[in-house]
Amino acid sequence: MYTTESQKEEFLKEYFRSRVVSTTMVTAVMNRALVNERIFKKPFYEFSKENIMEMYEAAKARSSRTLQNWNLTLKHASAWFLHNQGKTIESEYGLITKSDLEQCIDAEAVKQMLISRTDLNTMQDDLMNATDKAILEMLFLGFGGESLKELTFFTQQQMGCRDKAVYFRNGKVIPITERGYDIIKSGCEETALVSYGTEMRVIQVSGQGVYKVRGNTINTNDNEDDADDVRRRFRFIHRRVNLVSEYFGVPMTPKSINASGFWYYAHQAMEKKGISDFREYLATDNARRLCWRYGFTGDHYMTTVLDKFRRYM
């Protein structure tokens, strides 16, 4: 008999009550395990080591950290389910080593500086801080500008709740999904950041957007002409991205996440329009708007874009 939805929900409720974990990650990995029950025709807590390895390899993860988080979650989940059935056996998740997990990493994907939308979603699910999830989302969507001001001086008032879009004073409009809206909103409203080190620390923060300062410091977004404030905010974003990059062991910078978003939306548009040649797409009105959104402007924007993405064409 496979794991039921009610059994899963009962486990999640107890698990979240007893641990400080990313709820999105735990829920996502449990759902993935339940899907694989149909493939291997047995409950996830009875998977063999070979089944587990096959499940992780199929995920095509870029980070062993992600797989370590998944495996630890499923190890705890298996123990809970087996205990509730009065069984004293242990699952085979405990047999999985870090070396085993590193063999499941998609080596080709790791070499790429660009990350896919799927990779981004997986990393966001694994992160503890809503602020970090929001920063990744905003960079991927094309937030940027000089010194990343579109990100660091952003406020929730710029988001349209009904039409799900973000508006800027220069006329730039970025459409967002329901998921993206919720991620950015949560990031703006977060008042505590959890460290990613071995020793968990919680830091109280405040801010009108995703830029945060320690404690209850009064912080306004009226300082765009203050060079020192602009630099502080710029460094904050770079520091948060660097922490996420180190946590997952995946090379990332604000520029590479920005470029990943451009590449994703460009190919999404090409597929929709039935265009297979990237150069041909760049001559379209859709491409011109997308280039402007991601900061590729000027008379020679097409040359700039082609030079930047030549290795991926």
PDB file of C-alpha atoms in Angstrom:
ATOM      1  CA  MET A   1       0.000   0.000   0.000  1.00  0.00           C
ATOM      2  CA  TYR A   2       1.321   3.423  -0.966  1.00  0.00           C
ATOM      3  CA  THR A   3       1.571   6.446   1.339  1.00  0.00           C
ATOM      4  CA  THR A   4      -1.720   8.345   1.513  1.00  0.00           C
ATOM      5  CA  GLU A   5      -2.108  12.107   1.377  1.00  0.00           C
ATOM      6  CA  SER A   6      -3.492  12.169   4.924  1.00  0.00           C
ATOM      7  CA  GLN A   7      -0.476  10.203   6.217  1.00  0.00           C
ATOM      8  CA  LYS A   8       1.858  12.648   4.500  1.00  0.00           C
ATOM      9  CA  GLU A   9       0.026  15.652   5.991  1.00  0.00           C
ATOM     10  CA  GLU A  10       0.131  14.098   9.475  1.00  0.00           C
ATOM     11  CA  PHE A  11       3.897  13.603   9.202  1.00  0.00           C
ATOM     12  CA  LEU A  12       4.479  17.134   7.857  1.00  0.00           C
ATOM     13  CA  LYS A  13       2.447  18.671  10.685  1.00  0.00           C
ATOM     14  CA  GLU A  14       4.531  16.904  13.330  1.00  0.00           C
ATOM     15  CA  TYR A  15       7.821  17.468  11.492  1.00  0.00           C
ATOM     16  CA  PHE A  16       7.296  21.210  11.120  1.00  0.00           C
ATOM     17  CA  ARG A  17       6.342  21.500  14.781  1.00  0.00           C
ATOM     18  CA  SER A  18       9.574  19.894  15.965  1.00  0.00           C
ATOM     19  CA  ARG A  19      12.158  21.379  13.557  1.00  0.00           C
ATOM     20  CA  VAL A  20      13.209  24.636  11.962  1.00  0.00           C
ATOM     21  CA  VAL A  21      13.182  23.620   8.307  1.00  0.00           C
ATOM     22  CA  SER A  22      12.166  24.941   4.910  1.00  0.00           C
ATOM     23  CA  THR A  23       8.520  23.922   4.624  1.00  0.00           C
ATOM     24  CA  THR A  24       8.570  24.212   0.836  1.00  0.00           C
ATOM     25  CA  MET A  25      11.590  21.895   0.571  1.00  0.00           C
ATOM     26  CA  VAL A  26      10.180  19.233   2.890  1.00  0.00           C
ATOM     27  CA  THR A  27       6.783  19.284   1.158  1.00  0.00           C
ATOM     28  CA  ALA A  28       8.391  19.142  -2.296  1.00  0.00           C
ATOM     29  CA  VAL A  29      10.678  16.222  -1.461  1.00  0.00           C
ATOM     30  CA  MET A  30       7.812  14.273   0.127  1.00  0.00           C
ATOM     31  CA  ASN A  31       5.737  14.810  -3.019  1.00  0.00           C
ATOM     32  CA  ARG A  32       8.675  13.639  -5.150  1.00  0.00           C
ATOM     33  CA  ALA A  33       9.023  10.490  -3.007  1.00  0.00           C
ATOM     34  CA  LEU A  34       5.316   9.725  -3.326  1.00  0.00           C
ATOM     35  CA  VAL A  35       5.500  10.027  -7.122  1.00  0.00           C
ATOM     36  CA  ASN A  36       8.363   7.514  -7.098  1.00  0.00           C
ATOM     37  CA  GLU A  37       6.284   5.067  -5.069  1.00  0.00           C
ATOM     38  CA  ARG A  38       4.288   4.455  -8.271  1.00  0.00           C
ATOM     39  CA  ILE A  39       7.509   3.875 -10.208  1.00  0.00           C
ATOM     40  CA  PHE A  40       9.056   1.408  -7.749  1.00  0.00           C
ATOM     41  CA  LYS A  41       5.685  -0.003  -6.619  1.00  0.00           C
ATOM     42  CA  LYS A  42       6.401   0.242  -2.896  1.00  0.00           C
ATOM     43  CA  PRO A  43       6.219   2.846  -0.085  1.00  0.00           C
ATOM     44  CA  PHE A  44       9.105   5.327  -0.115  1.00  0.00           C
ATOM     45  CA  TYR A  45      10.350   4.083   3.284  1.00  0.00           C
ATOM     46  CA  GLU A  46      10.878   0.641   1.747  1.00  0.00           C
ATOM     47  CA  PHE A  47      12.987   1.911  -1.173  1.00  0.00           C
ATOM     48  CA  SER A  48      16.277   0.076  -1.663  1.00  0.00           C
ATOM     49  CA  LYS A  49      19.494   2.029  -1.918  1.00  0.00           C
ATOM     50  CA  GLU A  50      19.365   1.470  -5.683  1.00  0.00           C
ATOM     51  CA  ASN A  51      15.830   2.913  -5.821  1.00  0.00           C
ATOM     52  CA  ILE A  52      16.905   5.950  -3.813  1.00  0.00           C
ATOM     53  CA  MET A  53      19.930   6.579  -6.008  1.00  0.00           C
ATOM     54  CA  GLU A  54      17.804   6.248  -9.141  1.00  0.00           C
ATOM     55  CA  MET A  55      15.290   8.761  -7.753  1.00  0.00           C
ATOM     56  CA  TYR A  56      18.061  11.271  -6.977  1.00  0.00           C
ATOM     57  CA  GLU A  57      19.768  10.795 -10.355  1.00  0.00           C
ATOM     58  CA  ALA A  58      16.467  11.392 -12.170  1.00  0.00           C
ATOM     59  CA  ALA A  59      16.109  14.728 -10.357  1.00  0.00           C
ATOM     60  CA  LYS A  60      19.201  16.063 -12.223  1.00  0.00           C
ATOM     61  CA  ALA A  61      20.115  18.270  -9.262  1.00  0.00           C
ATOM     62  CA  ARG A  62      23.003  20.731  -9.544  1.00  0.00           C
ATOM     63  CA  SER A  63      23.907  20.667  -5.859  1.00  0.00           C
ATOM     64  CA  SER A  64      24.858  17.852  -3.493  1.00  0.00           C
ATOM     65  CA  ARG A  65      23.580  20.110  -0.689  1.00  0.00           C
ATOM     66  CA  THR A  66      20.090  19.832  -2.162  1.00  0.00           C
ATOM     67  CA  LEU A  67      20.309  16.038  -2.231  1.00  0.00           C
ATOM     68  CA  GLN A  68      21.714  15.965   1.312  1.00  0.00           C
ATOM     69  CA  ASN A  69      18.692  17.955   2.497  1.00  0.00           C
ATOM     70  CA  TRP A  70      16.339  15.634   0.631  1.00  0.00           C
ATOM     71  CA  ASN A  71      17.975  12.496   1.976  1.00  0.00           C
ATOM     72  CA  LEU A  72      17.939  13.721   5.577  1.00  0.00           C
ATOM     73  CA  THR A  73      14.251  14.604   5.260  1.00  0.00           C
ATOM     74  CA  LEU A  74      13.341  11.208   3.809  1.00  0.00           C
ATOM     75  CA  LYS A  75      15.452   9.447   6.437  1.00  0.00           C
ATOM     76  CA  HIS A  76      13.470  11.176   9.201  1.00  0.00           C
ATOM     77  CA  ALA A  77      10.185  10.612   7.366  1.00  0.00           C
ATOM     78  CA  SER A  78      10.928   6.894   6.932  1.00  0.00           C
ATOM     79  CA  ALA A  79      11.762   6.523  10.628  1.00  0.00           C
ATOM     80  CA  TRP A  80       8.467   8.222  11.537  1.00  0.00           C
ATOM     81  CA  PHE A  81       6.364   6.019   9.254  1.00  0.00           C
ATOM     82  CA  LEU A  82       8.113   2.788  10.305  1.00  0.00           C
ATOM     83  CA  HIS A  83       7.813   3.670  14.014  1.00  0.00           C
ATOM     84  CA  ASN A  84       4.090   4.373  13.626  1.00  0.00           C
ATOM     85  CA  GLN A  85       3.697   0.900  12.102  1.00  0.00           C
ATOM     86  CA  GLY A  86       5.530  -0.679  15.044  1.00  0.00           C
ATOM     87  CA  LYS A  87       8.475  -1.727  12.893  1.00  0.00           C
ATOM     88  CA  THR A  88      12.020  -1.654  14.278  1.00  0.00           C
ATOM     89  CA  ILE A  89      13.836  -1.888  10.930  1.00  0.00           C
ATOM     90  CA  GLU A  90      15.685   1.097   9.507  1.00  0.00           C
ATOM     91  CA  SER A  91      15.298   2.508   6.019  1.00  0.00           C
ATOM     92  CA  GLU A  92      18.142   2.508   3.522  1.00  0.00           C
ATOM     93  CA  TYR A  93      18.338   6.318   3.408  1.00  0.00           C
ATOM     94  CA  GLY A  94      20.845   5.976   6.245  1.00  0.00           C
ATOM     95  CA  LEU A  95      23.146   4.028   3.926  1.00  0.00           C
ATOM     96  CA  ILE A  96      23.430   6.916   1.483  1.00  0.00           C
ATOM     97  CA  THR A  97      26.749   8.787   1.824  1.00  0.00           C
ATOM     98  CA  LYS A  98      27.806  12.222   0.647  1.00  0.00           C
ATOM     99  CA  SER A  99      29.960  10.486  -1.954  1.00  0.00           C
ATOM    100  CA  ASP A 100      26.894   8.607  -3.227  1.00  0.00           C
ATOM    101  CA  LEU A 101      24.979  11.869  -3.586  1.00  0.00           C
ATOM    102  CA  GLU A 102      27.805  13.575  -5.453  1.00  0.00           C
ATOM    103  CA  GLN A 103      27.528  10.832  -8.079  1.00  0.00           C
ATOM    104  CA  CYS A 104      23.908  11.884  -8.685  1.00  0.00           C
ATOM    105  CA  ILE A 105      24.793  15.476  -9.598  1.00  0.00           C
ATOM    106  CA  ASP A 106      24.257  16.584 -13.196  1.00  0.00           C
ATOM    107  CA  ALA A 107      27.913  17.335 -14.043  1.00  0.00           C
ATOM    108  CA  GLU A 108      27.095  19.120 -17.310  1.00  0.00           C
ATOM    109  CA  ALA A 109      24.599  21.417 -15.611  1.00  0.00           C
ATOM    110  CA  VAL A 110      27.143  22.364 -12.932  1.00  0.00           C
ATOM    111  CA  LYS A 111      29.562  23.576 -15.619  1.00  0.00           C
ATOM    112  CA  GLN A 112      26.974  26.038 -16.880  1.00  0.00           C
ATOM    113  CA  MET A 113      26.885  29.472 -15.280  1.00  0.00           C
ATOM    114  CA  LEU A 114      23.245  29.741 -16.357  1.00  0.00           C
ATOM    115  CA  ILE A 115      20.615  28.099 -14.170  1.00  0.00           C
ATOM    116  CA  SER A 116      17.264  26.826 -15.377  1.00  0.00           C
ATOM    117  CA  ARG A 117      13.871  27.815 -13.991  1.00  0.00           C
ATOM    118  CA  THR A 118      13.583  24.306 -12.536  1.00  0.00           C
ATOM    119  CA  ASP A 119      16.977  24.632 -10.819  1.00  0.00           C
ATOM    120  CA  LEU A 120      15.960  28.003  -9.403  1.00  0.00           C
ATOM    121  CA  ASN A 121      12.680  26.627  -8.052  1.00  0.00           C
ATOM    122  CA  THR A 122      14.507  23.722  -6.391  1.00  0.00           C
ATOM    123  CA  MET A 123      17.005  26.058  -4.716  1.00  0.00           C
ATOM    124  CA  GLN A 124      14.252  28.394  -3.564  1.00  0.00           C
ATOM    125  CA  ASP A 125      12.400  25.448  -2.018  1.00  0.00           C
ATOM    126  CA  ASP A 126      15.550  24.519  -0.072  1.00  0.00           C
ATOM    127  CA  LEU A 127      16.242  28.001   1.319  1.00  0.00           C
ATOM    128  CA  MET A 128      15.220  29.007   4.828  1.00  0.00           C
ATOM    129  CA  ASN A 129      14.956  32.755   4.225  1.00  0.00           C
ATOM    130  CA  ALA A 130      12.112  34.303   2.223  1.00  0.00           C
ATOM    131  CA  THR A 131      14.400  37.279   1.551  1.00  0.00           C
ATOM    132  CA  ASP A 132      16.921  35.084  -0.267  1.00  0.00           C
ATOM    133  CA  LYS A 133      14.179  33.371  -2.272  1.00  0.00           C
ATOM    134  CA  ALA A 134      12.863  36.790  -3.301  1.00  0.00           C
ATOM    135  CA  ILE A 135      16.297  38.097  -4.316  1.00  0.00           C
ATOM    136  CA  LEU A 136      16.843  35.084  -6.589  1.00  0.00           C
ATOM    137  CA  GLU A 137      13.360  35.508  -8.056  1.00  0.00           C
ATOM    138  CA  MET A 138      13.769  39.224  -8.724  1.00  0.00           C
ATOM    139  CA  LEU A 139      17.179  38.844 -10.347  1.00  0.00           C
ATOM    140  CA  PHE A 140      15.861  36.040 -12.558  1.00  0.00           C
ATOM    141  CA  LEU A 141      12.884  38.204 -13.568  1.00  0.00           C
ATOM    142  CA  GLY A 142      15.132  41.044 -14.704  1.00  0.00           C
ATOM    143  CA  PHE A 143      15.341  43.412 -11.721  1.00  0.00           C
ATOM    144  CA  GLY A 144      18.620  45.266 -12.053  1.00  0.00           C
ATOM    145  CA  GLY A 145      19.453  48.793 -13.071  1.00  0.00           C
ATOM    146  CA  GLU A 146      22.448  50.848 -12.023  1.00  0.00           C
ATOM    147  CA  SER A 147      23.940  49.336  -8.827  1.00  0.00           C
ATOM    148  CA  LEU A 148      20.903  47.004  -8.694  1.00  0.00           C
ATOM    149  CA  LYS A 149      18.709  49.904  -7.550  1.00  0.00           C
ATOM    150  CA  GLU A 150      15.576  48.259  -8.988  1.00  0.00           C
ATOM    151  CA  LEU A 151      16.151  45.546  -6.402  1.00  0.00           C
ATOM    152  CA  THR A 152      17.594  47.423  -3.445  1.00  0.00           C
ATOM    153  CA  PHE A 153      15.063  50.294  -3.470  1.00  0.00           C
ATOM    154  CA  PHE A 154      12.062  48.149  -4.361  1.00  0.00           C
ATOM    155  CA  THR A 155       8.874  48.366  -2.277  1.00  0.00           C
ATOM    156  CA  GLN A 156       5.710  46.278  -2.299  1.00  0.00           C
ATOM    157  CA  GLN A 157       3.753  49.276  -3.544  1.00  0.00           C
ATOM    158  CA  GLN A 158       5.299  48.698  -6.978  1.00  0.00           C
ATOM    159  CA  MET A 159       3.521  45.342  -7.331  1.00  0.00           C
ATOM    160  CA  GLY A 160       0.074  45.154  -8.862  1.00  0.00           C
ATOM    161  CA  CYS A 161      -1.955  42.580  -6.947  1.00  0.00           C
ATOM    162  CA  ARG A 162      -4.606  42.023  -9.625  1.00  0.00           C
ATOM    163  CA  ASP A 163      -2.530  42.167 -12.794  1.00  0.00           C
ATOM    164  CA  LYS A 164       0.551  40.511 -11.189  1.00  0.00           C
ATOM    165  CA  ALA A 165       3.163  42.901 -12.512  1.00  0.00           C
ATOM    166  CA  VAL A 166       5.901  45.163 -11.113  1.00  0.00           C
ATOM    167  CA  TYR A 167       6.063  48.798 -12.223  1.00  0.00           C
ATOM    168  CA  PHE A 168       9.059  51.142 -12.294  1.00  0.00           C
ATOM    169  CA  ARG A 169       9.240  54.916 -12.672  1.00  0.00           C
ATOM    170  CA  ASN A 170      11.050  54.639 -16.013  1.00  0.00           C
ATOM    171  CA  GLY A 171       8.075  52.805 -17.534  1.00  0.00           C
ATOM    172  CA  LYS A 172       9.555  49.334 -17.216  1.00  0.00           C
ATOM    173  CA  VAL A 173       7.020  46.630 -16.391  1.00  0.00           C
ATOM    174  CA  ILE A 174       7.903  43.094 -15.283  1.00  0.00           C
ATOM    175  CA  PRO A 175       5.110  40.490 -15.333  1.00  0.00           C
ATOM    176  CA  ILE A 176       5.171  38.009 -12.454  1.00  0.00           C
ATOM    177  CA  THR A 177       3.396  34.755 -11.689  1.00  0.00           C
ATOM    178  CA  GLU A 178       1.238  34.082  -8.643  1.00  0.00           C
ATOM    179  CA  ARG A 179       4.160  32.119  -7.173  1.00  0.00           C
ATOM    180  CA  GLY A 180       6.595  34.946  -7.906  1.00  0.00           C
ATOM    181  CA  TYR A 181       4.241  37.483  -6.347  1.00  0.00           C
ATOM    182  CA  ASP A 182       3.973  35.434  -3.151  1.00  0.00           C
ATOM    183  CA  ILE A 183       7.761  34.898  -2.971  1.00  0.00           C
ATOM    184  CA  ILE A 184       8.550  38.607  -3.363  1.00  0.00           C
ATOM    185  CA  LYS A 185       5.822  39.634  -0.924  1.00  0.00           C
ATOM    186  CA  SER A 186       7.101  37.183   1.701  1.00  0.00           C
ATOM    187  CA  GLY A 187      10.663  38.407   1.207  1.00  0.00           C
ATOM    188  CA  CYS A 188       9.629  42.023   1.734  1.00  0.00           C
ATOM    189  CA  GLU A 189       7.729  41.179   4.920  1.00  0.00           C
ATOM    190  CA  GLU A 190      10.389  38.946   6.516  1.00  0.00           C
ATOM    191  CA  THR A 191      11.732  40.221   9.844  1.00  0.00           C
ATOM    192  CA  ALA A 192      14.315  37.534  10.708  1.00  0.00           C
ATOM    193  CA  LEU A 193      17.143  35.881   8.753  1.00  0.00           C
ATOM    194  CA  VAL A 194      18.479  32.414   9.583  1.00  0.00           C
ATOM    195  CA  SER A 195      22.196  31.747   9.049  1.00  0.00           C
ATOM    196  CA  TYR A 196      23.285  28.903   6.751  1.00  0.00           C
ATOM    197  CA  GLY A 197      26.260  27.887   8.906  1.00  0.00           C
ATOM    198  CA  THR A 198      26.583  24.749  11.025  1.00  0.00           C
ATOM    199  CA  GLU A 199      25.491  26.763  14.062  1.00  0.00           C
ATOM    200  CA  MET A 200      22.008  28.140  13.505  1.00  0.00           C
ATOM    201  CA  ARG A 201      21.612  31.824  14.341  1.00  0.00           C
ATOM    202  CA  VAL A 202      18.556  34.006  13.862  1.00  0.00           C
ATOM    203  CA  ILE A 203      19.078  37.711  13.206  1.00  0.00           C
ATOM    204  CA  GLN A 204      16.229  40.199  13.585  1.00  0.00           C
ATOM    205  CA  VAL A 205      15.999  42.544  10.596  1.00  0.00           C
ATOM    206  CA  SER A 206      13.789  45.241   9.142  1.00  0.00           C
ATOM    207  CA  GLY A 207      13.286  46.844   5.761  1.00  0.00           C
ATOM    208  CA  GLN A 208      10.697  48.106   3.299  1.00  0.00           C
ATOM    209  CA  GLY A 209      11.713  45.585   0.646  1.00  0.00           C
ATOM    210  CA  VAL A 210      14.275  42.802   0.258  1.00  0.00           C
ATOM    211  CA  TYR A 211      17.091  45.066   1.464  1.00  0.00           C
ATOM    212  CA  LYS A 212      17.362  44.433   5.194  1.00  0.00           C
ATOM    213  CA  VAL A 213      19.152  46.091   8.093  1.00  0.00           C
ATOM    214  CA  ARG A 214      19.747  44.615  11.534  1.00  0.00           C
ATOM    215  CA  GLY A 215      17.230  45.158  14.313  1.00  0.00           C
ATOM    216  CA  ASN A 216      14.516  47.781  14.171  1.00  0.00           C
ATOM    217  CA  THR A 217      16.666  50.448  12.530  1.00  0.00           C
ATOM    218  CA  ILE A 218      14.520  53.040  10.785  1.00  0.00           C
ATOM    219  CA  ASN A 219      15.251  52.554   7.092  1.00  0.00           C
ATOM    220  CA  THR A 220      13.620  54.438   4.235  1.00  0.00           C
ATOM    221  CA  ASN A 221      13.910  54.141   0.467  1.00  0.00           C
ATOM    222  CA  ASP A 222      14.419  57.881  -0.031  1.00  0.00           C
ATOM    223  CA  ASN A 223      18.225  57.745  -0.372  1.00  0.00           C
ATOM    224  CA  GLU A 224      18.793  56.877  -4.037  1.00  0.00           C
ATOM    225  CA  ASP A 225      21.184  59.829  -4.354  1.00  0.00           C
ATOM    226  CA  ASP A 226      23.182  58.827  -1.274  1.00  0.00           C
ATOM    227  CA  ALA A 227      26.228  57.051  -2.759  1.00  0.00           C
ATOM    228  CA  ASP A 228      27.147  55.347   0.531  1.00  0.00           C
ATOM    229  CA  ASP A 229      23.628  53.973   0.985  1.00  0.00           C
ATOM    230  CA  VAL A 230      23.530  52.762  -2.624  1.00  0.00           C
ATOM    231  CA  ARG A 231      26.830  50.900  -2.118  1.00  0.00           C
ATOM    232  CA  ARG A 232      25.626  49.341   1.157  1.00  0.00           C
ATOM    233  CA  ARG A 233      22.506  48.014  -0.535  1.00  0.00           C
ATOM    234  CA  PHE A 234      24.461  46.768  -3.549  1.00  0.00           C
ATOM    235  CA  ARG A 235      26.878  44.869  -1.287  1.00  0.00           C
ATOM    236  CA  PHE A 236      23.955  43.397   0.677  1.00  0.00           C
ATOM    237  CA  ILE A 237      22.530  41.767  -2.453  1.00  0.00           C
ATOM    238  CA  HIS A 238      25.930  40.421  -3.498  1.00  0.00           C
ATOM    239  CA  ARG A 239      26.495  39.064   0.015  1.00  0.00           C
ATOM    240  CA  ARG A 240      23.129  37.260   0.079  1.00  0.00           C
ATOM    241  CA  VAL A 241      23.715  35.716  -3.369  1.00  0.00           C
ATOM    242  CA  ASN A 242      27.222  34.666  -2.355  1.00  0.00           C
ATOM    243  CA  LEU A 243      25.862  32.966   0.791  1.00  0.00           C
ATOM    244  CA  VAL A 244      23.328  31.050  -1.292  1.00  0.00           C
ATOM    245  CA  SER A 245      26.015  30.133  -3.829  1.00  0.00           C
ATOM    246  CA  GLU A 246      28.294  28.770  -1.091  1.00  0.00           C
ATOM    247  CA  TYR A 247      25.422  26.929   0.589  1.00  0.00           C
ATOM    248  CA  PHE A 248      24.568  24.990  -2.578  1.00  0.00           C
ATOM    249  CA  GLY A 249      28.082  24.831  -4.000  1.00  0.00           C
ATOM    250  CA  VAL A 250      26.731  26.253  -7.266  1.00  0.00           C
ATOM    251  CA  PRO A 251      28.534  29.218  -8.920  1.00  0.00           C
ATOM    252  CA  MET A 252      26.140  32.178  -8.929  1.00  0.00           C
ATOM    253  CA  THR A 253      26.334  35.955  -9.125  1.00  0.00           C
ATOM    254  CA  PRO A 254      23.595  38.563  -9.552  1.00  0.00           C
ATOM    255  CA  LYS A 255      24.681  38.923 -13.191  1.00  0.00           C
ATOM    256  CA  SER A 256      24.567  35.185 -13.899  1.00  0.00           C
ATOM    257  CA  ILE A 257      21.090  34.855 -12.354  1.00  0.00           C
ATOM    258  CA  ASN A 258      19.944  37.853 -14.413  1.00  0.00           C
ATOM    259  CA  ALA A 259      21.391  36.285 -17.558  1.00  0.00           C
ATOM    260  CA  SER A 260      19.728  32.961 -16.716  1.00  0.00           C
ATOM    261  CA  GLY A 261      16.344  34.680 -16.595  1.00  0.00           C
ATOM    262  CA  PHE A 262      16.908  36.421 -19.920  1.00  0.00           C
ATOM    263  CA  TRP A 263      17.940  33.144 -21.594  1.00  0.00           C
ATOM    264  CA  TYR A 264      14.912  31.350 -20.141  1.00  0.00           C
ATOM    265  CA  TYR A 265      12.338  33.938 -21.233  1.00  0.00           C
ATOM    266  CA  ALA A 266      13.977  34.364 -24.636  1.00  0.00           C
ATOM    267  CA  HIS A 267      13.677  30.649 -25.351  1.00  0.00           C
ATOM    268  CA  GLN A 268      10.159  30.576 -23.969  1.00  0.00           C
ATOM    269  CA  ALA A 269       9.213  33.293 -26.490  1.00  0.00           C
ATOM    270  CA  MET A 270      11.091  31.549 -29.330  1.00  0.00           C
ATOM    271  CA  GLU A 271       9.197  28.329 -28.694  1.00  0.00           C
ATOM    272  CA  LYS A 272       5.884  30.180 -28.621  1.00  0.00           C
ATOM    273  CA  LYS A 273       6.636  31.957 -31.910  1.00  0.00           C
ATOM    274  CA  GLY A 274       8.129  28.892 -33.580  1.00  0.00           C
ATOM    275  CA  ILE A 275      11.550  30.524 -34.021  1.00  0.00           C
ATOM    276  CA  SER A 276      14.588  28.262 -33.765  1.00  0.00           C
ATOM    277  CA  ASP A 277      17.366  30.752 -34.550  1.00  0.00           C
ATOM    278  CA  PHE A 278      18.384  33.063 -31.667  1.00  0.00           C
ATOM    279  CA  ARG A 279      19.645  35.750 -34.057  1.00  0.00           C
ATOM    280  CA  GLU A 280      16.307  35.787 -35.835  1.00  0.00           C
ATOM    281  CA  TYR A 281      14.509  36.145 -32.516  1.00  0.00           C
ATOM    282  CA  LEU A 282      16.646  39.129 -31.498  1.00  0.00           C
ATOM    283  CA  ALA A 283      15.243  41.092 -34.440  1.00  0.00           C
ATOM    284  CA  THR A 284      11.663  40.801 -33.112  1.00  0.00           C
ATOM    285  CA  ASP A 285       9.767  43.379 -31.056  1.00  0.00           C
ATOM    286  CA  ASN A 286       9.400  40.828 -28.265  1.00  0.00           C
ATOM    287  CA  ALA A 287      13.196  40.498 -28.051  1.00  0.00           C
ATOM    288  CA  ARG A 288      13.681  44.268 -28.012  1.00  0.00           C
ATOM    289  CA  ARG A 289      11.300  44.560 -25.053  1.00  0.00           C
ATOM    290  CA  LEU A 290      12.987  41.672 -23.262  1.00  0.00           C
ATOM    291  CA  CYS A 291      16.439  43.173 -23.865  1.00  0.00           C
ATOM    292  CA  TRP A 292      15.303  46.492 -22.400  1.00  0.00           C
ATOM    293  CA  ARG A 293      13.871  44.676 -19.385  1.00  0.00           C
ATOM    294  CA  TYR A 294      17.242  43.020 -18.740  1.00  0.00           C
ATOM    295  CA  GLY A 295      19.319  46.133 -19.335  1.00  0.00           C
ATOM    296  CA  PHE A 296      20.544  45.409 -22.867  1.00  0.00           C
ATOM    297  CA  THR A 297      20.041  48.823 -24.421  1.00  0.00           C
ATOM    298  CA  GLY A 298      21.693  51.115 -26.967  1.00  0.00           C
ATOM    299  CA  ASP A 299      22.143  50.929 -30.720  1.00  0.00           C
ATOM    300  CA  HIS A 300      24.282  47.799 -30.543  1.00  0.00           C
ATOM    301  CA  TYR A 301      22.246  45.783 -28.040  1.00  0.00           C
ATOM    302  CA  MET A 302      21.972  42.806 -30.428  1.00  0.00           C
ATOM    303  CA  THR A 303      25.765  42.520 -30.694  1.00  0.00           C
ATOM    304  CA  THR A 304      26.087  42.765 -26.915  1.00  0.00           C
ATOM    305  CA  VAL A 305      23.541  39.979 -26.374  1.00  0.00           C
ATOM    306  CA  LEU A 306      25.095  37.726 -29.027  1.00  0.00           C
ATOM    307  CA  ASP A 307      28.559  38.139 -27.487  1.00  0.00           C
ATOM    308  CA  LYS A 308      27.241  37.388 -24.003  1.00  0.00           C
ATOM    309  CA  PHE A 309      25.348  34.222 -24.924  1.00  0.00           C
ATOM    310  CA  ARG A 310      27.452  32.904 -27.817  1.00  0.00           C
ATOM    311  CA  ARG A 311      28.725  29.908 -25.789  1.00  0.00           C
ATOM    312  CA  TYR A 312      25.153  28.758 -25.130  1.00  0.00           C
ATOM    313  CA  MET A 313      23.909  29.025 -28.718  1.00  0.00           C
TER     314      MET A 313
END
